[in-house]
Short mmCIF file of C-alpha atoms in Angstrom, two decimals:
data_model
loop_
_atom_site.label_atom_id
_atom_site.label_comp_id
_atom_site.label_asym_id
_atom_site.label_seq_id
_atom_site.Cartn_x
_atom_site.Cartn_y
_atom_site.Cartn_z
CA MET O 80 -11.23 -1.81 13.05
CA ARG O 81 -11.86 -4.71 10.94
CA ILE O 82 -14.03 -4.14 8.38
CA THR O 83 -16.53 -6.86 7.50
CA ASN O 84 -19.07 -5.64 5.34
CA ILE O 85 -20.57 -2.61 3.88
CA ILE O 86 -24.24 -2.50 3.17
CA ALA O 87 -25.15 -0.71 0.20
CA GLY O 88 -26.41 3.24 0.51
CA ALA O 89 -24.75 4.74 -2.51
CA SER O 90 -23.53 3.01 -6.14
CA LEU O 91 -20.15 3.79 -7.57
CA LEU O 92 -20.93 5.51 -10.84
CA GLY O 93 -17.43 5.21 -11.90
CA ALA O 94 -14.02 7.21 -11.85
CA ALA O 95 -11.52 9.05 -13.15
CA MET O 96 -8.78 6.74 -15.01
CA ALA O 97 -5.45 7.75 -12.84
CA ALA O 98 -2.64 9.16 -15.10
CA PRO O 99 -0.01 6.64 -14.61
CA LEU O 100 3.86 7.58 -14.09
CA GLY O 101 7.19 5.66 -13.85
CA HIS O 102 7.28 4.61 -10.10
CA GLU O 103 9.53 2.25 -8.17
CA HIS O 104 9.19 1.68 -4.11
CA LYS O 105 7.14 4.27 -3.76
CA VAL O 106 7.92 7.48 -5.90
CA ALA O 107 5.06 8.99 -6.02
CA LYS O 108 1.41 8.75 -4.50
CA ARG O 109 -1.29 11.17 -6.54
CA ASP O 110 -4.31 10.51 -7.59
CA ALA O 111 -6.84 11.02 -10.33
CA VAL O 112 -9.55 13.62 -9.94
CA THR O 113 -13.18 12.90 -9.83
CA THR O 114 -16.55 14.64 -9.70
CA THR O 115 -17.77 13.46 -6.00
CA VAL O 116 -21.45 13.69 -4.53
CA GLN O 117 -21.68 12.43 -0.88
CA ALA O 118 -24.35 9.47 0.67
CA GLN O 119 -24.67 7.95 3.80
CA VAL O 120 -23.42 4.09 4.33
CA THR O 121 -23.27 2.07 7.56
CA VAL O 122 -20.43 0.04 8.15
CA VAL O 123 -20.99 -2.83 10.15
CA VAL O 124 -17.12 -3.21 11.99
CA GLY O 125 -16.13 -6.46 13.27
CA ALA O 126 -16.37 -7.86 16.96
CA GLY O 127 -14.40 -5.77 19.50
CA ALA O 128 -12.75 -7.19 23.17
CA ASN O 129 -16.86 -7.96 24.19
CA GLY O 130 -17.30 -9.87 20.81
CA ALA O 131 -19.77 -7.97 19.56
CA ALA O 132 -19.88 -5.66 16.42
CA SER O 133 -20.77 -2.30 15.68
CA ALA O 134 -21.88 -0.24 12.97
CA SER O 135 -21.20 3.48 12.17
CA THR O 136 -22.73 5.71 9.39
CA VAL O 137 -20.59 7.73 7.34
CA PRO O 138 -20.25 9.42 3.91
CA ALA O 139 -19.37 7.23 0.81
CA VAL O 140 -18.16 8.38 -2.54
CA GLN O 141 -20.37 8.05 -5.61
CA ALA O 142 -17.72 8.93 -8.40
CA ALA O 143 -18.75 10.32 -11.87
CA GLU O 144 -17.11 9.11 -14.57
CA VAL O 145 -14.83 11.03 -16.25
CA ALA O 146 -13.40 9.90 -19.70
CA ALA O 147 -9.80 8.90 -20.19
CA THR O 148 -7.53 6.96 -22.45
CA PRO O 149 -5.92 3.99 -20.83
CA ALA O 150 -2.11 3.95 -20.88
CA SER O 151 -0.01 1.70 -22.43
CA PRO O 152 2.25 -0.64 -20.26
CA ALA O 153 5.79 0.81 -20.14
CA ALA O 154 8.81 -1.75 -20.04
CA ALA O 155 9.87 -3.45 -16.99
CA PRO O 156 12.28 -1.70 -14.69
CA ALA O 157 15.97 -2.22 -14.64
CA PRO O 158 16.72 -4.66 -11.98
CA THR O 159 19.50 -4.24 -9.14
CA SER O 160 21.01 -6.28 -6.28
CA SER O 161 22.88 -4.03 -4.57
CA ALA O 162 20.97 -0.63 -4.55
CA ALA O 163 17.53 0.60 -4.51
CA PRO O 164 15.79 1.41 -7.49
CA ALA O 165 16.17 4.34 -8.94
CA ALA O 166 13.76 7.21 -8.26
CA PRO O 167 12.14 8.92 -11.42
CA ALA O 168 10.80 12.43 -11.37
CA SER O 169 7.52 12.76 -10.32
CA SER O 170 5.13 13.62 -13.50
CA SER O 171 3.69 16.83 -13.50
CA ALA O 172 0.14 15.54 -15.58
CA ALA O 173 -1.04 14.29 -12.21
CA THR O 174 -4.47 15.35 -10.50
CA SER O 175 -5.76 14.96 -6.83
CA GLU O 176 -8.47 12.65 -5.58
CA GLU O 177 -11.58 13.56 -4.25
CA THR O 178 -12.17 16.85 -4.99
CA SER O 179 -15.62 18.17 -4.00
CA ALA O 180 -16.37 20.21 -6.93
CA ALA O 181 -16.04 19.29 -10.79
CA SER O 182 -13.26 19.70 -12.46
CA SER O 183 -11.78 18.34 -15.59
CA SER O 184 -7.96 20.08 -15.13
CA PRO O 185 -5.16 17.98 -14.28
CA ALA O 186 -4.00 17.66 -11.23
CA PRO O 187 -0.99 15.61 -8.85
CA VAL O 188 -1.07 11.83 -9.77
CA SER O 189 -0.83 8.97 -7.03
CA SER O 190 1.84 6.43 -7.46
CA SER O 191 1.28 5.82 -4.25
CA SER O 192 -8.94 -3.77 2.89
CA SER O 193 -14.50 -6.08 3.35
CA SER O 194 -15.54 -9.21 2.92
CA SER O 195 -14.24 -12.76 2.22
CA SER O 196 -12.42 -14.08 -0.41
CA SER O 197 -13.30 -16.54 -2.14
CA SER O 198 -10.09 -17.52 -2.65
CA SER O 199 -8.80 -20.76 -0.40
CA SER O 200 -5.45 -19.01 0.09
CA SER O 201 -7.46 -15.73 1.38
CA SER O 202 -9.07 -17.47 4.13
CA SER O 203 -5.29 -18.77 4.85
CA SER O 204 -4.88 -14.52 6.23
CA GLY O 205 -7.36 -14.47 8.45
CA SER O 206 -5.23 -14.73 11.73
CA SER O 207 -2.69 -12.86 10.51
CA ASP O 208 -5.30 -10.08 9.56
CA SER O 209 -6.37 -10.18 12.85
CA LEU O 210 -2.86 -8.90 14.52
CA VAL O 211 -2.47 -5.74 15.66
CA GLY O 212 0.41 -4.46 17.95
CA ALA O 213 1.33 -2.02 20.74
CA SER O 214 1.16 1.06 17.74
CA GLY O 215 -2.56 0.12 16.52
CA ALA O 216 -1.64 -0.43 12.98
CA LYS O 217 -1.68 -3.65 11.03
CA GLY O 218 1.95 -3.01 10.17
CA ILE O 219 4.26 -0.87 8.70
CA VAL O 220 6.25 -0.52 5.67
CA TYR O 221 10.19 -0.77 5.70
CA SER O 222 12.93 0.01 2.91
CA PRO O 223 16.72 -1.52 3.23
CA TYR O 224 18.12 1.53 2.09
CA SER O 225 20.59 3.71 3.46
CA SER O 226 20.47 7.74 2.26
CA ASN O 227 22.59 7.31 -0.70
CA GLY O 228 20.54 4.51 -1.85
CA GLY O 229 22.88 1.64 -1.03
CA CYS O 230 22.14 -1.51 0.88
CA LYS O 231 21.89 -1.43 4.65
CA SER O 232 23.85 -4.02 6.26
CA ALA O 233 22.15 -7.17 8.30
CA SER O 234 23.16 -4.80 11.20
CA GLU O 235 21.75 -1.47 10.47
CA VAL O 236 18.70 -3.38 9.52
CA ALA O 237 18.46 -5.29 12.50
CA SER O 238 18.98 -1.56 14.40
CA ASP O 239 15.98 -0.57 12.53
CA PHE O 240 13.84 -3.18 13.48
CA GLU O 241 14.82 -2.44 17.07
CA GLN O 242 12.82 0.56 17.04
CA LEU O 243 9.46 -1.32 15.17
CA LYS O 244 9.07 -4.09 17.78
CA ASP O 245 5.08 -2.30 18.20
CA TYR O 246 4.33 -3.59 14.69
CA PRO O 247 3.29 -6.87 14.29
CA ILE O 248 4.02 -6.89 10.37
CA ILE O 249 6.75 -5.41 8.57
CA ARG O 250 5.85 -4.43 4.80
CA LEU O 251 8.75 -5.25 2.64
CA TYR O 252 9.01 -4.25 -1.38
CA GLY O 253 11.36 -6.81 -3.18
CA VAL O 254 14.21 -9.21 -1.97
CA ASP O 255 17.18 -7.11 -3.38
CA CYS O 256 19.62 -5.94 -0.89
CA ASN O 257 19.40 -9.48 1.26
CA GLN O 258 16.29 -8.18 2.65
CA VAL O 259 14.28 -10.96 3.48
CA GLU O 260 17.41 -12.84 5.21
CA ASN O 261 18.07 -9.73 7.21
CA ALA O 262 14.52 -9.02 8.09
CA LEU O 263 14.13 -13.06 8.97
CA GLN O 264 16.85 -12.77 11.26
CA ALA O 265 16.00 -8.97 12.84
CA LYS O 266 12.61 -9.45 13.40
CA SER O 267 11.37 -10.66 16.75
CA SER O 268 9.45 -14.40 17.36
CA SER O 269 6.09 -12.56 17.61
CA GLN O 270 6.48 -10.60 14.08
CA LYS O 271 5.35 -11.54 10.82
CA LEU O 272 6.31 -10.44 7.23
CA PHE O 273 4.97 -9.33 4.10
CA LEU O 274 7.23 -9.94 1.55
CA GLY O 275 6.99 -8.76 -2.39
CA ILE O 276 8.50 -9.38 -5.94
CA PHE O 277 9.18 -6.22 -7.19
CA PHE O 278 10.61 -6.91 -10.48
CA MET O 279 8.14 -8.62 -13.37
CA ASP O 280 11.07 -9.72 -15.25
CA GLN O 281 12.73 -11.70 -11.96
CA ILE O 282 9.74 -13.16 -10.91
CA GLU O 283 10.61 -17.00 -10.46
CA SER O 284 14.05 -15.89 -9.58
CA GLY O 285 13.02 -13.51 -6.96
CA ILE O 286 10.35 -16.22 -5.61
CA SER O 287 13.50 -18.76 -5.63
CA GLN O 288 15.67 -16.12 -3.29
CA MET O 289 12.86 -15.62 -1.13
CA ALA O 290 12.75 -19.57 -0.49
CA ASN O 291 16.18 -20.12 0.31
CA ALA O 292 16.05 -17.11 2.52
CA ILE O 293 12.83 -18.70 4.41
CA ASN O 294 14.49 -22.22 4.42
CA GLN O 295 17.51 -20.96 6.64
CA TYR O 296 16.14 -18.19 8.36
CA GLY O 297 12.68 -19.26 9.24
CA SER O 298 9.49 -20.87 8.00
CA TRP O 299 6.68 -19.91 5.59
CA ASP O 300 4.83 -19.38 8.76
CA ASP O 301 6.80 -16.02 9.25
CA VAL O 302 4.81 -14.85 6.33
CA VAL O 303 1.37 -13.55 5.80
CA THR O 304 1.10 -12.36 2.60
CA VAL O 305 3.46 -12.15 -0.86
CA SER O 306 2.78 -9.60 -3.16
CA ILE O 307 3.39 -9.82 -6.74
CA GLY O 308 4.42 -6.02 -7.96
CA ASN O 309 3.67 -2.88 -6.45
CA GLU O 310 1.25 -0.22 -8.47
CA LEU O 311 1.96 -1.82 -11.98
CA VAL O 312 -1.41 -0.25 -13.61
CA ASN O 313 -1.25 3.14 -11.88
CA GLY O 314 2.66 3.18 -13.13
CA GLY O 315 1.46 2.16 -16.34
CA GLN O 316 4.11 -0.63 -16.44
CA ALA O 317 1.36 -3.38 -17.01
CA THR O 318 -2.39 -4.00 -17.95
CA VAL O 319 -5.18 -5.62 -15.98
CA SER O 320 -4.39 -8.61 -18.03
CA GLN O 321 -0.50 -8.60 -17.37
CA VAL O 322 -1.17 -8.68 -13.78
CA GLY O 323 -3.29 -11.44 -13.86
CA GLU O 324 -0.44 -13.30 -15.95
CA TYR O 325 2.18 -11.99 -13.29
CA VAL O 326 0.12 -13.40 -9.74
CA SER O 327 -0.47 -16.63 -11.46
CA THR O 328 3.56 -17.43 -12.45
CA GLY O 329 3.75 -16.20 -8.87
CA ARG O 330 1.33 -18.01 -7.17
CA SER O 331 2.27 -21.06 -9.08
CA ALA O 332 6.26 -20.59 -8.20
CA LEU O 333 5.08 -19.73 -4.46
CA GLN O 334 3.42 -23.03 -4.33
CA SER O 335 6.22 -25.21 -5.58
CA ALA O 336 7.98 -23.50 -2.85
CA GLY O 337 5.71 -24.33 -0.22
CA TYR O 338 3.84 -21.36 0.19
CA SER O 339 -0.26 -21.33 0.26
CA GLY O 340 -0.79 -17.95 1.66
CA PRO O 341 -2.53 -15.07 0.15
CA VAL O 342 -0.77 -13.55 -3.19
CA VAL O 343 -1.76 -10.22 -4.12
CA SER O 344 -0.42 -7.12 -6.54
CA VAL O 345 -0.64 -4.31 -4.76
CA GLU O 346 -2.02 -1.36 -6.23
CA THR O 347 -3.40 2.36 -5.86
CA PHE O 348 -6.78 2.52 -4.39
CA ILE O 349 -8.04 4.72 -7.35
CA ALA O 350 -6.62 2.00 -10.06
CA VAL O 351 -8.88 -0.91 -8.53
CA ILE O 352 -11.61 1.94 -8.81
CA ASN O 353 -11.24 2.39 -12.63
CA ASN O 354 -10.17 -1.07 -13.20
CA PRO O 355 -11.89 -3.32 -11.33
CA GLY O 356 -10.78 -6.62 -13.34
CA LEU O 357 -7.79 -6.02 -10.85
CA CYS O 358 -9.93 -7.79 -8.65
CA GLU O 359 -10.44 -10.95 -10.10
CA HIS O 360 -6.32 -11.51 -9.63
CA SER O 361 -5.66 -10.54 -6.26
CA ASP O 362 -6.90 -13.20 -2.85
CA TYR O 363 -7.41 -9.68 -1.17
CA MET O 364 -7.18 -6.44 -2.52
CA GLY O 365 -3.87 -4.56 -1.19
CA VAL O 366 -3.95 -1.00 -1.95
CA ASN O 367 -1.98 2.49 -1.26
CA ALA O 368 -4.04 5.29 -0.48
CA HIS O 369 -2.67 8.48 0.88
CA ALA O 370 -4.41 11.58 1.98
CA TYR O 371 -1.97 14.30 1.35
CA PHE O 372 -2.33 14.01 -1.90
CA ASP O 373 -6.13 14.29 -1.86
CA GLN O 374 -5.29 18.27 -1.20
CA ASN O 375 -8.66 18.89 0.34
CA THR O 376 -8.16 16.76 3.41
CA VAL O 377 -6.54 18.36 6.66
CA ALA O 378 -4.20 15.62 8.35
CA SER O 379 -6.61 14.84 11.07
CA ASP O 380 -9.24 13.37 8.94
CA SER O 381 -6.65 11.04 7.29
CA GLY O 382 -8.35 8.12 8.84
CA LYS O 383 -11.97 9.31 7.87
CA TRP O 384 -11.05 9.69 4.22
CA LEU O 385 -9.00 6.59 3.92
CA LEU O 386 -12.02 4.62 5.30
CA GLU O 387 -13.92 5.94 1.97
CA GLN O 388 -11.24 4.85 -0.13
CA ILE O 389 -11.60 1.50 1.69
CA GLN O 390 -15.23 1.72 0.89
CA ARG O 391 -14.67 2.78 -2.79
CA VAL O 392 -13.07 -0.29 -3.52
CA SER O 393 -14.81 -2.92 -1.70
CA THR O 394 -17.83 -1.35 -4.03
CA ALA O 395 -15.79 -1.87 -7.11
CA CYS O 396 -14.73 -5.54 -6.14
CA ASN O 397 -18.84 -6.12 -5.23
CA ASN O 398 -17.60 -6.49 -2.14
CA GLU O 399 -16.77 -9.60 -2.59
CA LYS O 400 -13.30 -9.30 -1.64
CA THR O 401 -11.19 -8.02 1.94
CA VAL O 402 -9.53 -4.67 1.50
CA VAL O 403 -6.31 -3.99 2.98
CA VAL O 404 -4.87 -0.87 3.36
CA THR O 405 -0.67 -1.23 1.91
CA GLU O 406 0.30 2.07 2.53
CA SER O 407 -1.23 4.97 4.05
CA GLY O 408 0.91 7.88 6.30
CA TRP O 409 1.92 11.75 5.67
CA PRO O 410 4.83 13.48 4.78
CA SER O 411 6.72 15.64 7.51
CA GLN O 412 8.28 18.28 4.94
CA GLY O 413 7.07 19.67 1.45
CA GLN O 414 4.88 21.81 0.08
CA THR O 415 1.55 22.76 1.23
CA PHE O 416 -1.13 21.12 -1.12
CA GLY O 417 -4.57 22.62 -0.94
CA VAL O 418 -5.06 22.27 2.83
CA ALA O 419 -2.80 19.74 3.33
CA VAL O 420 0.33 21.05 5.39
CA PRO O 421 3.26 18.57 5.54
CA SER O 422 4.68 18.71 9.33
CA LYS O 423 5.84 16.43 11.99
CA GLU O 424 3.02 17.55 14.31
CA ASN O 425 0.20 17.00 11.16
CA GLN O 426 1.81 13.85 10.46
CA ALA O 427 1.45 12.50 13.90
CA ALA O 428 -2.32 13.57 13.42
CA ALA O 429 -2.61 11.87 10.34
CA VAL O 430 -1.15 8.53 11.43
CA LYS O 431 -3.39 8.72 14.80
CA SER O 432 -6.64 9.25 12.84
CA ILE O 433 -5.68 6.43 10.51
CA ILE O 434 -4.97 3.93 13.50
CA SER O 435 -8.16 5.23 15.17
CA GLU O 436 -10.42 4.60 11.82
CA CYS O 437 -8.78 1.69 10.71
CA GLY O 438 -5.55 0.70 12.17
CA SER O 439 -6.18 -3.05 12.01
CA ASP O 440 -6.44 -2.60 8.41
CA THR O 441 -3.59 -0.77 7.30
CA TYR O 442 -0.12 -0.99 7.00
CA VAL O 443 1.29 2.91 7.77
CA PHE O 444 3.49 4.60 5.47
CA THR O 445 6.86 4.29 6.26
CA ALA O 446 9.46 3.33 8.98
CA PHE O 447 12.12 6.09 8.28
CA ASN O 448 12.44 8.62 5.95
CA ASP O 449 13.52 7.76 2.51
CA LEU O 450 16.33 10.22 1.62
CA TRP O 451 17.40 8.21 -1.41
CA LYS O 452 14.34 9.20 -3.31
CA ALA O 453 13.68 12.02 -5.54
CA ASP O 454 12.11 14.94 -3.71
CA GLY O 455 8.76 14.53 -5.77
CA ALA O 456 6.24 17.26 -7.28
CA TYR O 457 5.67 18.67 -3.58
CA GLY O 458 9.16 17.97 -2.13
CA VAL O 459 7.28 15.35 0.02
CA GLU O 460 8.63 12.00 -0.92
CA LYS O 461 11.62 11.89 1.08
CA TYR O 462 9.79 12.89 4.15
CA PHE O 463 7.17 10.04 5.51
CA GLY O 464 9.65 8.63 7.85
CA ILE O 465 7.36 7.88 10.78
CA LEU O 466 10.16 7.10 13.25
CA SER O 467 12.25 9.79 12.03
CA ASN O 468 12.72 13.33 13.50
#
């Protein structure tokens, strides 16, 4: 489903500030509590096989503003070139997103795409945005780390990629572990990569490494997007203006390296809603959103929940930016959280629902279990691997 327009039927009144926490390569995905009311909006989706657009009416969320104090940015995480970034413990000062009743008490916080962008480089993403593989998803997230946090070898990455052939785009977070080099060699000729710079103190050096890998093993045509940072505002690592500076630095370095495609800074959906200034910096809005942490959504309704969050982000950006979900999934193990029950069966139901409702706008999270991570507050952080047993 390619979302192209949202006809206003509800207005975003405000939303709770998401309490930030330390975050590296997807450590926690909890979001902020809001008081919500439901309204109906009409969503016009992109042309199908017959070339005709279709419309459906779904509930949209109007969030009542909850006062909160913005967090101050933290220092950038220490770099590493041989192992996965350390996974800090999940914050207990967290809250769940989308409660149906008013609440001001804290609950678990998330670390965790629709109109045309005015950016010229955003328009270049049009053809890649339309890619949908046999999986039904836009793409899938992949991390190149072994269970002990070390780097997977090139042959191990190649073996993993053999299982990802149904996904047209593979999303990576950084350049450590030679992941760009290995992914370029492991992917099929038809697959593309969504690349990323993870450490903000290494933007230019990271892009230099990325460009060297591109020059040696492929071309910029293999890349659909480059992200500068992942959940920086949500994690308290940067302010909105600092994100803008990071993206500007990254965009300049990428253009000098020969890349002219979309550049974004990925955030949680709630961070964008709470900080609409983020809409100014990315060529389109890449957001992470996980229905499990809503606690009021069952697995089989994950797609409907996700579509509502896409609508909310689009509204926050005045319907001026395309919104792409850069992470969404469901854990196969861990604690029950409200009505959200981790299991392999529920994970399959959630992914099916996500793909059914907005698969062509979503990178499903994630390819394999991340056993190198900390368990997190609900014991689920390791177990989002869709292809793991």
